[in-house]
Amino acid sequence: MFKLNKFGVQSYCFRNYKDNAIVAKKVKEIGLDSIEICEVHADFNDLANWKEVIKIYESHNISIVSIGVQTFVGNDKERLWFECAATAGAKYISAHFEVDSFEKAIPKVKNWCDEFGIKVGLHCHGGYKFAGSNDVIDYLLKLGGPQIGLCLDTGWAMQIGPEHGNPLDWVKRYGDKIYGVHFKDFTFDSNAQWRDVVIGKGNLPLREFVQTLDKINFNGVAVIEYEANSDNPVSSLQECVKSMKNCLV
């Protein structure tokens, strides 16, 4: 079965807590020891400050497995984001591209991937964000070569509808091009509004999804990203961790 001990958490779950020392304690409280850091908790344009953030998580025995989600537009300064990831020991960055700049950004990102030995996962973000649908994702992954794969966000995949957004089908479709997974679960109102719920309690067939990842020998970066209850997310995140561990039973 999938090695759930490799699971981490997205720091965005703790976005209302800006002190990384507090975030680190909460990561341990939910029973995990790895994290993907987003820009709420770090300035990836300031390497010196980032090194201090790394020390905080190291002091709590928490590994930084990824940074992101970073929006690449092709500015040369974005190379520093790769340096930040490498300094933390991460081999992966989750990323967005923009419709008006991806042709400029992707070649630079590929070069930086090679320079630093880091892979990039294109984060799907539903129907309202560029690269949320399969046809766009397919095209961008073709341009991205082996350096750029997919960050499969299960909630946002489902948001585009069951015919095209079934996460099980996405795993089968993209296979070893899946470099990262954001575990997220949604329910939907009659007007199509989405709502975050504990993973496995909504529309995501969690056990089947994990089993499908096992079948392709997924070994990328996986994190929980539960976005509700931002003022006090710990108990819900503990339930998310429990749901995922139950997949081993």
mmCIF file with all atom_site columns, C-alpha atoms in Angstrom, residues 121-228:
data_model
loop_
_atom_site.group_PDB
_atom_site.id
_atom_site.type_symbol
_atom_site.label_atom_id
_atom_site.label_alt_id
_atom_site.label_comp_id
_atom_site.label_asym_id
_atom_site.label_entity_id
_atom_site.label_seq_id
_atom_site.pdbx_PDB_ins_code
_atom_site.Cartn_x
_atom_site.Cartn_y
_atom_site.Cartn_z
_atom_site.occupancy
_atom_site.B_iso_or_equiv
_atom_site.pdbx_formal_charge
_atom_site.auth_seq_id
_atom_site.auth_comp_id
_atom_site.auth_asym_id
_atom_site.auth_atom_id
_atom_site.pdbx_PDB_model_num
ATOM 1   C CA . GLY A 1 121 ? 4.409   19.835 -10.483 1.00 0.00 ? 121 GLY A CA 1
ATOM 2   C CA . LEU A 1 122 ? 1.796   21.773 -12.433 1.00 0.00 ? 122 LEU A CA 1
ATOM 3   C CA . HIS A 1 123 ? -0.976  22.395 -9.912  1.00 0.00 ? 123 HIS A CA 1
ATOM 4   C CA . CYS A 1 124 ? -4.504  21.941 -11.249 1.00 0.00 ? 124 CYS A CA 1
ATOM 5   C CA . HIS A 1 125 ? -6.878  24.521 -9.851  1.00 0.00 ? 125 HIS A CA 1
ATOM 6   C CA . GLY A 1 126 ? -10.352 23.780 -11.096 1.00 0.00 ? 126 GLY A CA 1
ATOM 7   C CA . GLY A 1 127 ? -12.378 25.524 -13.726 1.00 0.00 ? 127 GLY A CA 1
ATOM 8   C CA . TYR A 1 128 ? -11.542 29.103 -12.806 1.00 0.00 ? 128 TYR A CA 1
ATOM 9   C CA . LYS A 1 129 ? -7.751  28.927 -13.076 1.00 0.00 ? 129 LYS A CA 1
ATOM 10  C CA . PHE A 1 130 ? -5.480  28.383 -16.062 1.00 0.00 ? 130 PHE A CA 1
ATOM 11  C CA . ALA A 1 131 ? -4.313  24.741 -16.328 1.00 0.00 ? 131 ALA A CA 1
ATOM 12  C CA . GLY A 1 132 ? -7.341  23.374 -14.529 1.00 0.00 ? 132 GLY A CA 1
ATOM 13  C CA . SER A 1 133 ? -8.618  21.251 -17.414 1.00 0.00 ? 133 SER A CA 1
ATOM 14  C CA . ASN A 1 134 ? -7.165  18.203 -19.108 1.00 0.00 ? 134 ASN A CA 1
ATOM 15  C CA . ASP A 1 135 ? -6.628  19.718 -22.549 1.00 0.00 ? 135 ASP A CA 1
ATOM 16  C CA . VAL A 1 136 ? -4.543  22.586 -21.156 1.00 0.00 ? 136 VAL A CA 1
ATOM 17  C CA . ILE A 1 137 ? -2.682  20.309 -18.749 1.00 0.00 ? 137 ILE A CA 1
ATOM 18  C CA . ASP A 1 138 ? -1.847  17.884 -21.577 1.00 0.00 ? 138 ASP A CA 1
ATOM 19  C CA . TYR A 1 139 ? -0.424  20.704 -23.666 1.00 0.00 ? 139 TYR A CA 1
ATOM 20  C CA . LEU A 1 140 ? 1.656   22.194 -20.864 1.00 0.00 ? 140 LEU A CA 1
ATOM 21  C CA . LEU A 1 141 ? 3.050   18.816 -19.822 1.00 0.00 ? 141 LEU A CA 1
ATOM 22  C CA . LYS A 1 142 ? 4.085   18.186 -23.426 1.00 0.00 ? 142 LYS A CA 1
ATOM 23  C CA . LEU A 1 143 ? 5.978   21.482 -23.391 1.00 0.00 ? 143 LEU A CA 1
ATOM 24  C CA . GLY A 1 144 ? 7.411   20.717 -19.950 1.00 0.00 ? 144 GLY A CA 1
ATOM 25  C CA . GLY A 1 145 ? 9.154   17.471 -20.856 1.00 0.00 ? 145 GLY A CA 1
ATOM 26  C CA . PRO A 1 146 ? 10.430  15.294 -18.004 1.00 0.00 ? 146 PRO A CA 1
ATOM 27  C CA . GLN A 1 147 ? 11.148  18.313 -15.815 1.00 0.00 ? 147 GLN A CA 1
ATOM 28  C CA . ILE A 1 148 ? 7.507   19.371 -15.373 1.00 0.00 ? 148 ILE A CA 1
ATOM 29  C CA . GLY A 1 149 ? 4.792   16.960 -14.287 1.00 0.00 ? 149 GLY A CA 1
ATOM 30  C CA . LEU A 1 150 ? 1.436   17.254 -12.559 1.00 0.00 ? 150 LEU A CA 1
ATOM 31  C CA . CYS A 1 151 ? 0.527   18.257 -9.034  1.00 0.00 ? 151 CYS A CA 1
ATOM 32  C CA . LEU A 1 152 ? -2.832  16.502 -8.766  1.00 0.00 ? 152 LEU A CA 1
ATOM 33  C CA . ASP A 1 153 ? -5.071  18.411 -6.371  1.00 0.00 ? 153 ASP A CA 1
ATOM 34  C CA . THR A 1 154 ? -7.971  16.028 -5.832  1.00 0.00 ? 154 THR A CA 1
ATOM 35  C CA . GLY A 1 155 ? -10.467 18.680 -4.765  1.00 0.00 ? 155 GLY A CA 1
ATOM 36  C CA . TRP A 1 156 ? -9.829  20.971 -7.695  1.00 0.00 ? 156 TRP A CA 1
ATOM 37  C CA . ALA A 1 157 ? -9.857  18.071 -10.125 1.00 0.00 ? 157 ALA A CA 1
ATOM 38  C CA . MET A 1 158 ? -13.350 17.163 -8.931  1.00 0.00 ? 158 MET A CA 1
ATOM 39  C CA . GLN A 1 159 ? -14.490 20.777 -9.222  1.00 0.00 ? 159 GLN A CA 1
ATOM 40  C CA . ILE A 1 160 ? -14.570 20.621 -13.019 1.00 0.00 ? 160 ILE A CA 1
ATOM 41  C CA . GLY A 1 161 ? -17.198 17.880 -12.868 1.00 0.00 ? 161 GLY A CA 1
ATOM 42  C CA . PRO A 1 162 ? -17.382 14.076 -12.652 1.00 0.00 ? 162 PRO A CA 1
ATOM 43  C CA . GLU A 1 163 ? -16.977 13.373 -16.366 1.00 0.00 ? 163 GLU A CA 1
ATOM 44  C CA . HIS A 1 164 ? -13.622 15.126 -16.712 1.00 0.00 ? 164 HIS A CA 1
ATOM 45  C CA . GLY A 1 165 ? -12.519 15.586 -13.103 1.00 0.00 ? 165 GLY A CA 1
ATOM 46  C CA . ASN A 1 166 ? -12.513 12.075 -11.609 1.00 0.00 ? 166 ASN A CA 1
ATOM 47  C CA . PRO A 1 167 ? -9.194  11.828 -9.680  1.00 0.00 ? 167 PRO A CA 1
ATOM 48  C CA . LEU A 1 168 ? -9.053  8.058  -10.297 1.00 0.00 ? 168 LEU A CA 1
ATOM 49  C CA . ASP A 1 169 ? -9.138  8.662  -14.040 1.00 0.00 ? 169 ASP A CA 1
ATOM 50  C CA . TRP A 1 170 ? -6.494  11.347 -13.716 1.00 0.00 ? 170 TRP A CA 1
ATOM 51  C CA . VAL A 1 171 ? -4.091  8.918  -12.038 1.00 0.00 ? 171 VAL A CA 1
ATOM 52  C CA . LYS A 1 172 ? -4.626  6.436  -14.857 1.00 0.00 ? 172 LYS A CA 1
ATOM 53  C CA . ARG A 1 173 ? -4.277  9.166  -17.465 1.00 0.00 ? 173 ARG A CA 1
ATOM 54  C CA . TYR A 1 174 ? -1.104  10.828 -16.170 1.00 0.00 ? 174 TYR A CA 1
ATOM 55  C CA . GLY A 1 175 ? 0.637   7.925  -14.452 1.00 0.00 ? 175 GLY A CA 1
ATOM 56  C CA . ASP A 1 176 ? 4.309   8.599  -13.817 1.00 0.00 ? 176 ASP A CA 1
ATOM 57  C CA . LYS A 1 177 ? 3.848   12.242 -14.805 1.00 0.00 ? 177 LYS A CA 1
ATOM 58  C CA . ILE A 1 178 ? 2.213   12.810 -11.411 1.00 0.00 ? 178 ILE A CA 1
ATOM 59  C CA . TYR A 1 179 ? 4.991   14.365 -9.347  1.00 0.00 ? 179 TYR A CA 1
ATOM 60  C CA . GLY A 1 180 ? 2.859   15.559 -6.440  1.00 0.00 ? 180 GLY A CA 1
ATOM 61  C CA . VAL A 1 181 ? -0.577  15.138 -4.883  1.00 0.00 ? 181 VAL A CA 1
ATOM 62  C CA . HIS A 1 182 ? -2.584  17.581 -2.799  1.00 0.00 ? 182 HIS A CA 1
ATOM 63  C CA . PHE A 1 183 ? -5.113  15.531 -0.865  1.00 0.00 ? 183 PHE A CA 1
ATOM 64  C CA . LYS A 1 184 ? -8.265  17.633 -0.666  1.00 0.00 ? 184 LYS A CA 1
ATOM 65  C CA . ASP A 1 185 ? -11.947 16.716 -0.490  1.00 0.00 ? 185 ASP A CA 1
ATOM 66  C CA . PHE A 1 186 ? -14.982 18.728 -1.493  1.00 0.00 ? 186 PHE A CA 1
ATOM 67  C CA . THR A 1 187 ? -18.735 18.523 -1.281  1.00 0.00 ? 187 THR A CA 1
ATOM 68  C CA . PHE A 1 188 ? -20.803 20.599 -3.680  1.00 0.00 ? 188 PHE A CA 1
ATOM 69  C CA . ASP A 1 189 ? -23.974 22.616 -3.234  1.00 0.00 ? 189 ASP A CA 1
ATOM 70  C CA . SER A 1 190 ? -26.750 22.609 -5.825  1.00 0.00 ? 190 SER A CA 1
ATOM 71  C CA . ASN A 1 191 ? -25.298 25.820 -7.283  1.00 0.00 ? 191 ASN A CA 1
ATOM 72  C CA . ALA A 1 192 ? -21.883 24.074 -7.693  1.00 0.00 ? 192 ALA A CA 1
ATOM 73  C CA . GLN A 1 193 ? -20.244 25.932 -4.789  1.00 0.00 ? 193 GLN A CA 1
ATOM 74  C CA . TRP A 1 194 ? -17.545 23.749 -3.254  1.00 0.00 ? 194 TRP A CA 1
ATOM 75  C CA . ARG A 1 195 ? -16.921 23.184 0.438   1.00 0.00 ? 195 ARG A CA 1
ATOM 76  C CA . ASP A 1 196 ? -13.831 21.717 2.084   1.00 0.00 ? 196 ASP A CA 1
ATOM 77  C CA . VAL A 1 197 ? -14.479 18.663 4.242   1.00 0.00 ? 197 VAL A CA 1
ATOM 78  C CA . VAL A 1 198 ? -12.317 16.156 6.069   1.00 0.00 ? 198 VAL A CA 1
ATOM 79  C CA . ILE A 1 199 ? -10.559 13.983 3.512   1.00 0.00 ? 199 ILE A CA 1
ATOM 80  C CA . GLY A 1 200 ? -12.633 10.920 2.717   1.00 0.00 ? 200 GLY A CA 1
ATOM 81  C CA . LYS A 1 201 ? -15.876 12.491 3.964   1.00 0.00 ? 201 LYS A CA 1
ATOM 82  C CA . GLY A 1 202 ? -16.822 14.168 0.691   1.00 0.00 ? 202 GLY A CA 1
ATOM 83  C CA . ASN A 1 203 ? -16.804 13.129 -2.952  1.00 0.00 ? 203 ASN A CA 1
ATOM 84  C CA . LEU A 1 204 ? -13.241 11.796 -3.055  1.00 0.00 ? 204 LEU A CA 1
ATOM 85  C CA . PRO A 1 205 ? -13.175 7.966  -3.040  1.00 0.00 ? 205 PRO A CA 1
ATOM 86  C CA . LEU A 1 206 ? -10.121 8.053  -0.819  1.00 0.00 ? 206 LEU A CA 1
ATOM 87  C CA . ARG A 1 207 ? -9.336  4.354  -0.476  1.00 0.00 ? 207 ARG A CA 1
ATOM 88  C CA . GLU A 1 208 ? -9.741  3.724  -4.200  1.00 0.00 ? 208 GLU A CA 1
ATOM 89  C CA . PHE A 1 209 ? -7.638  6.781  -4.977  1.00 0.00 ? 209 PHE A CA 1
ATOM 90  C CA . VAL A 1 210 ? -4.797  5.584  -2.755  1.00 0.00 ? 210 VAL A CA 1
ATOM 91  C CA . GLN A 1 211 ? -5.009  2.111  -4.277  1.00 0.00 ? 211 GLN A CA 1
ATOM 92  C CA . THR A 1 212 ? -4.843  3.629  -7.757  1.00 0.00 ? 212 THR A CA 1
ATOM 93  C CA . LEU A 1 213 ? -1.732  5.575  -6.791  1.00 0.00 ? 213 LEU A CA 1
ATOM 94  C CA . ASP A 1 214 ? -0.222  2.330  -5.523  1.00 0.00 ? 214 ASP A CA 1
ATOM 95  C CA . LYS A 1 215 ? -0.796  0.683  -8.878  1.00 0.00 ? 215 LYS A CA 1
ATOM 96  C CA . ILE A 1 216 ? 1.366   3.284  -10.641 1.00 0.00 ? 216 ILE A CA 1
ATOM 97  C CA . ASN A 1 217 ? 4.017   3.112  -7.882  1.00 0.00 ? 217 ASN A CA 1
ATOM 98  C CA . PHE A 1 218 ? 3.590   6.783  -7.078  1.00 0.00 ? 218 PHE A CA 1
ATOM 99  C CA . ASN A 1 219 ? 6.584   8.035  -5.107  1.00 0.00 ? 219 ASN A CA 1
ATOM 100 C CA . GLY A 1 220 ? 6.235   11.793 -5.369  1.00 0.00 ? 220 GLY A CA 1
ATOM 101 C CA . VAL A 1 221 ? 5.395   14.451 -2.811  1.00 0.00 ? 221 VAL A CA 1
ATOM 102 C CA . ALA A 1 222 ? 1.983   14.135 -1.142  1.00 0.00 ? 222 ALA A CA 1
ATOM 103 C CA . VAL A 1 223 ? 0.439   16.587 1.296   1.00 0.00 ? 223 VAL A CA 1
ATOM 104 C CA . ILE A 1 224 ? -2.897  17.172 2.958   1.00 0.00 ? 224 ILE A CA 1
ATOM 105 C CA . GLU A 1 225 ? -4.470  20.498 2.049   1.00 0.00 ? 225 GLU A CA 1
ATOM 106 C CA . TYR A 1 226 ? -7.583  21.102 4.123   1.00 0.00 ? 226 TYR A CA 1
ATOM 107 C CA . GLU A 1 227 ? -8.649  24.737 3.852   1.00 0.00 ? 227 GLU A CA 1
ATOM 108 C CA . ALA A 1 228 ? -11.670 25.037 6.153   1.00 0.00 ? 228 ALA A CA 1
#
